mmCIF file of C-alpha atoms in Angstrom:
data_model
loop_
_atom_site.group_PDB
_atom_site.id
_atom_site.type_symbol
_atom_site.label_atom_id
_atom_site.label_comp_id
_atom_site.label_asym_id
_atom_site.label_seq_id
_atom_site.Cartn_x
_atom_site.Cartn_y
_atom_site.Cartn_z
ATOM 1 C CA MET A 3 90.423 63.427 120.351
ATOM 2 C CA ILE A 4 86.700 63.773 120.738
ATOM 3 C CA PRO A 5 85.666 66.924 122.660
ATOM 4 C CA PHE A 6 84.375 66.632 126.221
ATOM 5 C CA LEU A 7 81.613 69.170 126.848
ATOM 6 C CA GLN A 8 79.901 70.193 130.065
ATOM 7 C CA ARG A 9 77.820 72.944 131.613
ATOM 8 C CA GLY A 10 79.475 76.343 131.318
ATOM 9 C CA ASP A 11 81.108 75.683 127.957
ATOM 10 C CA ARG A 12 80.589 78.265 125.214
ATOM 11 C CA LEU A 13 81.883 76.813 121.963
ATOM 12 C CA PRO A 14 80.837 76.134 118.366
ATOM 13 C CA ALA A 15 81.069 72.416 119.220
ATOM 14 C CA VAL A 16 78.250 72.986 121.713
ATOM 15 C CA VAL A 17 76.082 74.245 118.837
ATOM 16 C CA SER A 18 76.770 70.987 116.987
ATOM 17 C CA ALA A 19 75.822 68.978 120.064
ATOM 18 C CA GLN A 20 72.636 70.993 120.608
ATOM 19 C CA ILE A 21 71.583 70.467 116.995
ATOM 20 C CA LEU A 22 72.144 66.725 117.317
ATOM 21 C CA LEU A 23 70.207 66.643 120.584
ATOM 22 C CA ASN A 24 67.251 68.388 118.948
ATOM 23 C CA GLN A 25 67.308 65.925 116.062
ATOM 24 C CA ASN A 26 67.227 63.024 118.515
ATOM 25 C CA PHE A 27 64.131 64.077 120.472
ATOM 26 C CA ILE A 28 60.538 62.981 119.741
ATOM 27 C CA SER A 29 58.697 64.883 122.453
ATOM 28 C CA GLY A 30 59.019 68.032 124.466
ATOM 29 C CA GLU A 31 60.419 71.380 123.453
ATOM 30 C CA SER A 32 63.696 71.624 121.603
ATOM 31 C CA ILE A 33 66.569 73.501 123.191
ATOM 32 C CA GLU A 34 68.060 76.672 121.769
ATOM 33 C CA ALA A 35 71.156 75.930 119.713
ATOM 34 C CA ASP A 36 73.134 78.968 120.831
ATOM 35 C CA GLY A 37 76.493 77.416 121.720
ATOM 36 C CA ILE A 38 75.971 77.964 125.445
ATOM 37 C CA PHE A 39 75.951 74.787 127.547
ATOM 38 C CA GLY A 40 73.462 75.910 130.174
ATOM 39 C CA ARG A 41 70.816 74.322 132.367
ATOM 40 C CA GLN A 42 68.415 73.433 129.541
ATOM 41 C CA THR A 43 71.168 71.783 127.527
ATOM 42 C CA GLU A 44 72.274 69.803 130.571
ATOM 43 C CA ILE A 45 68.695 68.611 131.131
ATOM 44 C CA ALA A 46 68.417 67.594 127.473
ATOM 45 C CA VAL A 47 71.691 65.675 127.700
ATOM 46 C CA ARG A 48 70.509 63.835 130.812
ATOM 47 C CA LYS A 49 67.237 62.848 129.127
ATOM 48 C CA PHE A 50 69.097 61.639 126.069
ATOM 49 C CA GLN A 51 71.534 59.629 128.179
ATOM 50 C CA GLN A 52 68.724 58.012 130.149
ATOM 51 C CA HIS A 53 66.898 57.012 126.986
ATOM 52 C CA ARG A 54 70.066 55.554 125.467
ATOM 53 C CA GLY A 55 71.064 53.609 128.555
ATOM 54 C CA LEU A 56 74.020 55.830 129.417
ATOM 55 C CA SER A 57 75.047 57.216 132.782
ATOM 56 C CA SER A 58 73.018 60.378 133.349
ATOM 57 C CA THR A 59 75.930 62.746 133.926
ATOM 58 C CA GLY A 60 74.678 65.718 131.948
ATOM 59 C CA GLN A 61 78.098 65.843 130.285
ATOM 60 C CA ILE A 62 78.837 64.957 126.674
ATOM 61 C CA ASP A 63 81.611 62.390 126.691
ATOM 62 C CA ALA A 64 82.799 59.891 124.071
ATOM 63 C CA ARG A 65 79.905 57.466 124.578
ATOM 64 C CA CYS A 66 77.338 60.244 124.395
ATOM 65 C CA TRP A 67 78.865 61.609 121.165
ATOM 66 C CA ARG A 68 78.763 58.132 119.655
ATOM 67 C CA LYS A 69 75.065 57.773 120.444
ATOM 68 C CA LEU A 70 74.301 61.254 119.109
ATOM 69 C CA LEU A 71 75.976 60.378 115.820
ATOM 70 C CA GLU A 72 74.591 56.849 115.502
ATOM 71 C CA ASN A 73 71.344 57.751 113.778
ATOM 72 C CA ASN A 74 72.780 60.206 111.282
ATOM 73 C CA ARG A 75 73.570 57.639 108.587
ATOM 74 C CA ASN A 76 77.162 58.806 108.233
ATOM 75 C CA GLN A 77 76.012 62.309 107.342
ATOM 76 C CA TRP A 78 78.761 63.860 109.467
ATOM 77 C CA GLN A 79 82.300 62.877 110.343
ATOM 78 C CA THR A 80 84.877 64.016 112.845
ATOM 79 C CA LEU A 81 88.423 64.381 111.562
ATOM 80 C CA GLU A 82 91.729 65.004 113.283
ATOM 81 C CA ALA A 83 95.212 66.023 112.209
ATOM 82 C CA ILE A 84 97.826 64.849 114.694
ATOM 83 C CA ASP A 85 101.377 66.069 115.336
ATOM 84 C CA VAL A 86 102.749 62.708 116.451
ATOM 85 C CA THR A 87 106.434 63.619 116.447
ATOM 86 C CA GLU A 88 106.280 66.039 119.359
ATOM 87 C CA ALA A 89 103.632 64.151 121.336
ATOM 88 C CA THR A 90 104.680 63.590 124.954
ATOM 89 C CA ASP A 91 102.040 60.921 125.532
ATOM 90 C CA ARG A 92 102.081 58.739 122.447
ATOM 91 C CA ALA A 93 99.374 56.475 123.854
ATOM 92 C CA ILE A 94 96.692 59.031 123.038
ATOM 93 C CA TYR A 95 97.492 58.712 119.351
ATOM 94 C CA GLN A 96 96.900 54.966 119.016
ATOM 95 C CA PRO A 97 94.330 54.424 116.248
ATOM 96 C CA HIS A 98 92.525 51.644 118.107
ATOM 97 C CA GLN A 99 91.394 54.229 120.650
ATOM 98 C CA MET A 100 89.355 55.999 117.993
ATOM 99 C CA GLN A 101 87.860 52.757 116.709
ATOM 100 C CA GLN A 102 86.470 52.181 120.182
ATOM 101 C CA ILE A 103 84.641 55.508 120.134
ATOM 102 C CA THR A 104 82.817 55.648 116.831
ATOM 103 C CA ASN A 105 83.142 54.511 113.261
ATOM 104 C CA GLN A 106 82.445 58.051 112.093
ATOM 105 C CA ARG A 107 85.998 59.255 112.642
ATOM 106 C CA LEU A 108 89.101 59.548 110.526
ATOM 107 C CA MET A 109 92.551 60.147 111.973
ATOM 108 C CA ILE A 110 95.364 61.708 109.958
ATOM 109 C CA TYR A 111 98.932 61.227 111.154
ATOM 110 C CA ASN A 112 101.961 63.352 110.297
ATOM 111 C CA PRO A 113 104.937 61.354 111.587
ATOM 112 C CA GLY A 114 107.766 63.842 111.195
ATOM 113 C CA MET A 115 106.784 65.368 107.870
ATOM 114 C CA SER A 116 108.326 68.727 107.040
ATOM 115 C CA ASP A 117 105.491 69.490 104.616
ATOM 116 C CA GLY A 118 102.699 68.768 107.072
ATOM 117 C CA VAL A 119 100.335 71.375 105.638
ATOM 118 C CA ARG A 120 100.390 69.779 102.205
ATOM 119 C CA SER A 121 100.066 66.314 103.723
ATOM 120 C CA VAL A 122 96.965 67.255 105.699
ATOM 121 C CA ARG A 123 95.390 68.928 102.682
ATOM 122 C CA GLN A 124 95.971 65.884 100.499
ATOM 123 C CA SER A 125 94.696 63.520 103.173
ATOM 124 C CA LEU A 126 91.492 65.471 103.728
ATOM 125 C CA LEU A 127 90.768 65.868 100.030
ATOM 126 C CA GLY A 128 91.699 62.310 99.161
ATOM 127 C CA THR A 129 89.506 60.278 101.484
ATOM 128 C CA GLY A 130 86.608 60.037 99.032
ATOM 129 C CA ARG A 131 83.967 60.896 101.617
ATOM 130 C CA THR A 132 80.363 61.660 100.796
ATOM 131 C CA SER A 133 79.583 63.013 104.263
ATOM 132 C CA LYS A 134 80.336 66.423 105.714
ATOM 133 C CA VAL A 135 82.829 67.298 108.422
ATOM 134 C CA MET A 136 81.282 68.371 111.716
ATOM 135 C CA LEU A 137 84.527 68.910 113.604
ATOM 136 C CA LEU A 138 88.159 69.116 112.514
ATOM 137 C CA GLN A 139 90.681 69.106 115.360
ATOM 138 C CA PHE A 140 94.399 69.824 115.282
ATOM 139 C CA HIS A 141 96.593 68.478 118.094
ATOM 140 C CA GLY A 142 100.247 69.358 118.500
ATOM 141 C CA HIS A 143 102.597 72.000 119.778
ATOM 142 C CA GLY A 144 101.740 75.638 119.289
ATOM 143 C CA ASN A 145 102.568 79.242 119.984
ATOM 144 C CA GLN A 146 100.768 82.531 119.441
ATOM 145 C CA GLY A 147 99.461 82.377 115.886
ATOM 146 C CA THR A 148 101.056 78.981 115.271
ATOM 147 C CA MET A 149 99.749 75.405 115.140
ATOM 148 C CA GLY A 150 102.239 72.601 114.530
ATOM 149 C CA ILE A 151 101.033 69.757 112.317
ATOM 150 C CA GLY A 152 104.247 68.092 111.188
ATOM 151 C CA ILE A 153 107.630 68.304 112.872
ATOM 152 C CA GLY A 154 106.754 71.122 115.254
ATOM 153 C CA THR A 155 107.024 74.872 115.362
ATOM 154 C CA GLY A 156 110.711 75.601 115.841
ATOM 155 C CA GLY A 157 112.135 75.672 112.316
ATOM 156 C CA ASP A 158 112.038 78.395 109.712
ATOM 157 C CA LEU A 159 109.164 78.331 107.291
ATOM 158 C CA GLU A 160 110.226 77.095 103.891
ATOM 159 C CA GLU A 161 109.263 79.106 100.865
ATOM 160 C CA GLY A 162 105.630 78.468 100.065
ATOM 161 C CA ALA A 163 103.013 77.852 102.732
ATOM 162 C CA TYR A 164 102.347 74.315 101.507
ATOM 163 C CA MET A 165 105.908 73.307 102.497
ATOM 164 C CA SER A 166 105.400 74.341 106.108
ATOM 165 C CA SER A 167 105.146 72.024 109.099
ATOM 166 C CA ARG A 168 102.753 74.414 110.787
ATOM 167 C CA LEU A 169 99.802 76.686 110.254
ATOM 168 C CA GLY A 170 100.855 80.279 110.817
ATOM 169 C CA THR A 171 100.513 83.856 109.652
ATOM 170 C CA GLU A 172 103.855 84.178 107.828
ATOM 171 C CA HIS A 173 102.341 83.415 104.420
ATOM 172 C CA SER A 174 98.684 84.038 105.210
ATOM 173 C CA ASP A 175 97.589 84.856 101.654
ATOM 174 C CA SER A 176 99.202 81.830 100.035
ATOM 175 C CA LEU A 177 98.171 79.593 102.929
ATOM 176 C CA SER A 178 94.569 80.732 102.599
ATOM 177 C CA ARG A 179 94.544 79.961 98.882
ATOM 178 C CA PHE A 180 96.151 76.580 99.466
ATOM 179 C CA LEU A 181 93.637 75.583 102.165
ATOM 180 C CA ALA A 182 90.536 77.013 100.452
ATOM 181 C CA PRO A 183 89.629 73.700 98.700
ATOM 182 C CA LEU A 184 88.866 72.230 102.132
ATOM 183 C CA ALA A 185 85.935 74.605 102.702
ATOM 184 C CA PRO A 186 83.277 72.455 100.940
ATOM 185 C CA LEU A 187 84.091 69.535 103.244
ATOM 186 C CA PHE A 188 82.433 71.165 106.253
ATOM 187 C CA CYS A 189 78.765 70.994 107.153
ATOM 188 C CA ARG A 190 77.107 74.343 107.887
ATOM 189 C CA PHE A 191 77.422 73.886 111.650
ATOM 190 C CA GLY A 192 80.952 72.507 111.433
ATOM 191 C CA SER A 193 83.919 73.996 113.245
ATOM 192 C CA VAL A 194 87.664 73.697 113.780
ATOM 193 C CA GLU A 195 89.561 73.383 117.057
ATOM 194 C CA MET A 196 93.304 73.903 117.547
ATOM 195 C CA HIS A 197 94.639 72.364 120.731
ATOM 196 C CA GLY A 198 98.168 73.752 120.636
ATOM 197 C CA CYS A 199 99.466 75.818 123.546
ATOM 198 C CA HIS A 200 98.852 79.580 123.205
ATOM 199 C CA THR A 201 97.756 79.215 119.557
ATOM 200 C CA GLY A 202 94.911 81.713 119.891
ATOM 201 C CA GLY A 203 96.905 84.253 121.881
ATOM 202 C CA GLY A 204 98.013 87.726 120.902
ATOM 203 C CA HIS A 205 97.589 89.596 117.652
ATOM 204 C CA ARG A 206 99.038 86.725 115.641
ATOM 205 C CA GLY A 207 96.606 84.274 117.165
ATOM 206 C CA ARG A 208 93.686 86.515 116.308
ATOM 207 C CA ARG A 209 94.932 86.885 112.723
ATOM 208 C CA LEU A 210 95.454 83.141 112.253
ATOM 209 C CA LEU A 211 92.016 82.198 113.545
ATOM 210 C CA GLN A 212 90.243 84.847 111.468
ATOM 211 C CA MET A 213 92.142 83.902 108.321
ATOM 212 C CA LEU A 214 91.281 80.225 108.707
ATOM 213 C CA SER A 215 87.662 80.963 109.610
ATOM 214 C CA ASP A 216 87.190 83.164 106.553
ATOM 215 C CA THR A 217 88.942 80.578 104.372
ATOM 216 C CA TRP A 218 86.896 77.594 105.534
ATOM 217 C CA GLY A 219 83.617 79.356 106.300
ATOM 218 C CA VAL A 220 83.328 77.871 109.798
ATOM 219 C CA PRO A 221 84.329 79.016 113.298
ATOM 220 C CA VAL A 222 87.893 78.301 114.419
ATOM 221 C CA THR A 223 88.716 78.062 118.137
ATOM 222 C CA ALA A 224 92.050 77.898 119.966
ATOM 223 C CA GLY A 225 93.244 78.162 123.542
ATOM 224 C CA LEU A 226 95.053 81.212 124.903
ATOM 225 C CA GLY A 227 97.282 79.375 127.381
ATOM 226 C CA ASN A 228 98.896 76.003 127.977
ATOM 227 C CA GLN A 229 96.772 73.039 126.936
ATOM 228 C CA TYR A 230 96.873 69.917 129.092
ATOM 229 C CA GLY A 231 93.240 68.768 129.087
ATOM 230 C CA HIS A 232 93.292 65.385 127.409
ATOM 231 C CA SER A 233 92.760 61.714 128.091
ATOM 232 C CA GLU A 234 93.176 58.712 125.826
ATOM 233 C CA THR A 235 89.894 59.438 124.069
ATOM 234 C CA MET A 236 88.917 63.043 124.738
ATOM 235 C CA PHE A 237 90.332 66.546 124.576
ATOM 236 C CA ARG A 238 89.211 69.653 126.396
ATOM 237 C CA PHE A 239 90.432 73.236 126.218
ATOM 238 C CA GLU A 240 92.284 74.451 129.292
ATOM 239 C CA GLY A 241 91.389 77.965 130.359
ATOM 240 C CA PRO A 242 90.069 80.743 128.120
ATOM 241 C CA THR A 243 89.700 80.345 124.387
ATOM 242 C CA ARG A 244 89.336 82.601 121.378
ATOM 243 C CA THR A 245 87.014 81.882 118.468
ATOM 244 C CA ALA A 246 86.905 83.589 115.093
ATOM 245 C CA PHE A 247 83.760 83.463 112.974
ATOM 246 C CA PRO A 248 83.428 83.833 109.195
ATOM 247 C CA GLY A 249 83.300 87.527 108.452
ATOM 248 C CA GLY A 250 83.455 88.350 112.152
ATOM 249 C CA GLY A 251 80.497 88.160 114.499
ATOM 250 C CA SER A 252 79.822 86.228 117.667
ATOM 251 C CA LEU A 253 78.889 82.731 118.772
ATOM 252 C CA ARG A 254 75.251 83.694 119.121
ATOM 253 C CA SER A 255 74.971 85.484 115.768
ATOM 254 C CA TRP A 256 76.683 82.593 113.970
ATOM 255 C CA ALA A 257 74.407 80.036 115.614
ATOM 256 C CA ARG A 258 71.305 82.042 114.719
ATOM 257 C CA SER A 259 72.389 82.088 111.071
ATOM 258 C CA LEU A 260 72.260 78.286 110.831
ATOM 259 C CA PRO A 261 69.092 76.706 109.394
ATOM 260 C CA GLU A 262 69.752 73.596 111.500
ATOM 261 C CA ALA A 263 69.702 75.694 114.672
ATOM 262 C CA ALA A 264 66.100 76.824 114.175
ATOM 263 C CA PRO A 265 63.664 75.598 116.868
ATOM 264 C CA VAL A 266 62.288 72.130 116.189
ATOM 265 C CA SER A 267 58.525 71.950 116.716
ATOM 266 C CA ASN A 268 58.282 68.183 116.368
ATOM 267 C CA PRO A 269 61.712 66.747 117.186
ATOM 268 C CA SER A 270 62.229 63.141 116.165
ATOM 269 C CA GLY A 271 64.762 60.398 116.632
ATOM 270 C CA LEU A 272 64.555 59.294 120.264
#
């Protein structure tokens, strides 16, 4: 679901939000797009919400995201890959929920497919989009270095990464080659989130995130513990997270490398 952001968050998705906030302002100084949701970002969010007739919470919820994306002429999309089979709360996967948030979203379902990796790849490449992906989220069951996207994470991996029902490190080289065609879909400040339990944990979690980040050229984030933080329209990481960046680096160094994150002297849009 759409990410819920608030003060204290340090995530690549915060960079995306900060960039959109800067592009929506017409007066005042722009905020630093550094991925840190601090006081200045909270103030900017409140000003944006007031101008757009939203509740001035200082938090970026579904309505705020929708308003941030409204003026971008479908330049960016948010995509999701959902592990429906093992979902314990099927209500959160109803497509009408996403239609109520924004028309700039595409949901991809994998109802019990054993070749979920191939299915997701084909779905992402076959949508005929002209826009770029700002955020790709995976929801399902996980384990250290594992993200389920089909029928879960319990079975043995079939020969060939594309036949797998999960993203993992067992066939990292072949999986990287198979997923590489997705890289051009992302915008420069795009990112990936994996909301499976423990996916980012341990050595395997570190390897998986770095492999995917290097393959797609965007940051990849996953939680280190159990993940419960969701509602019918929003997801939030529970507890600490781990993020891998293309070629290594940090949140700040990645953000500073983005042309879109440069200070805006004459912001426009609000």
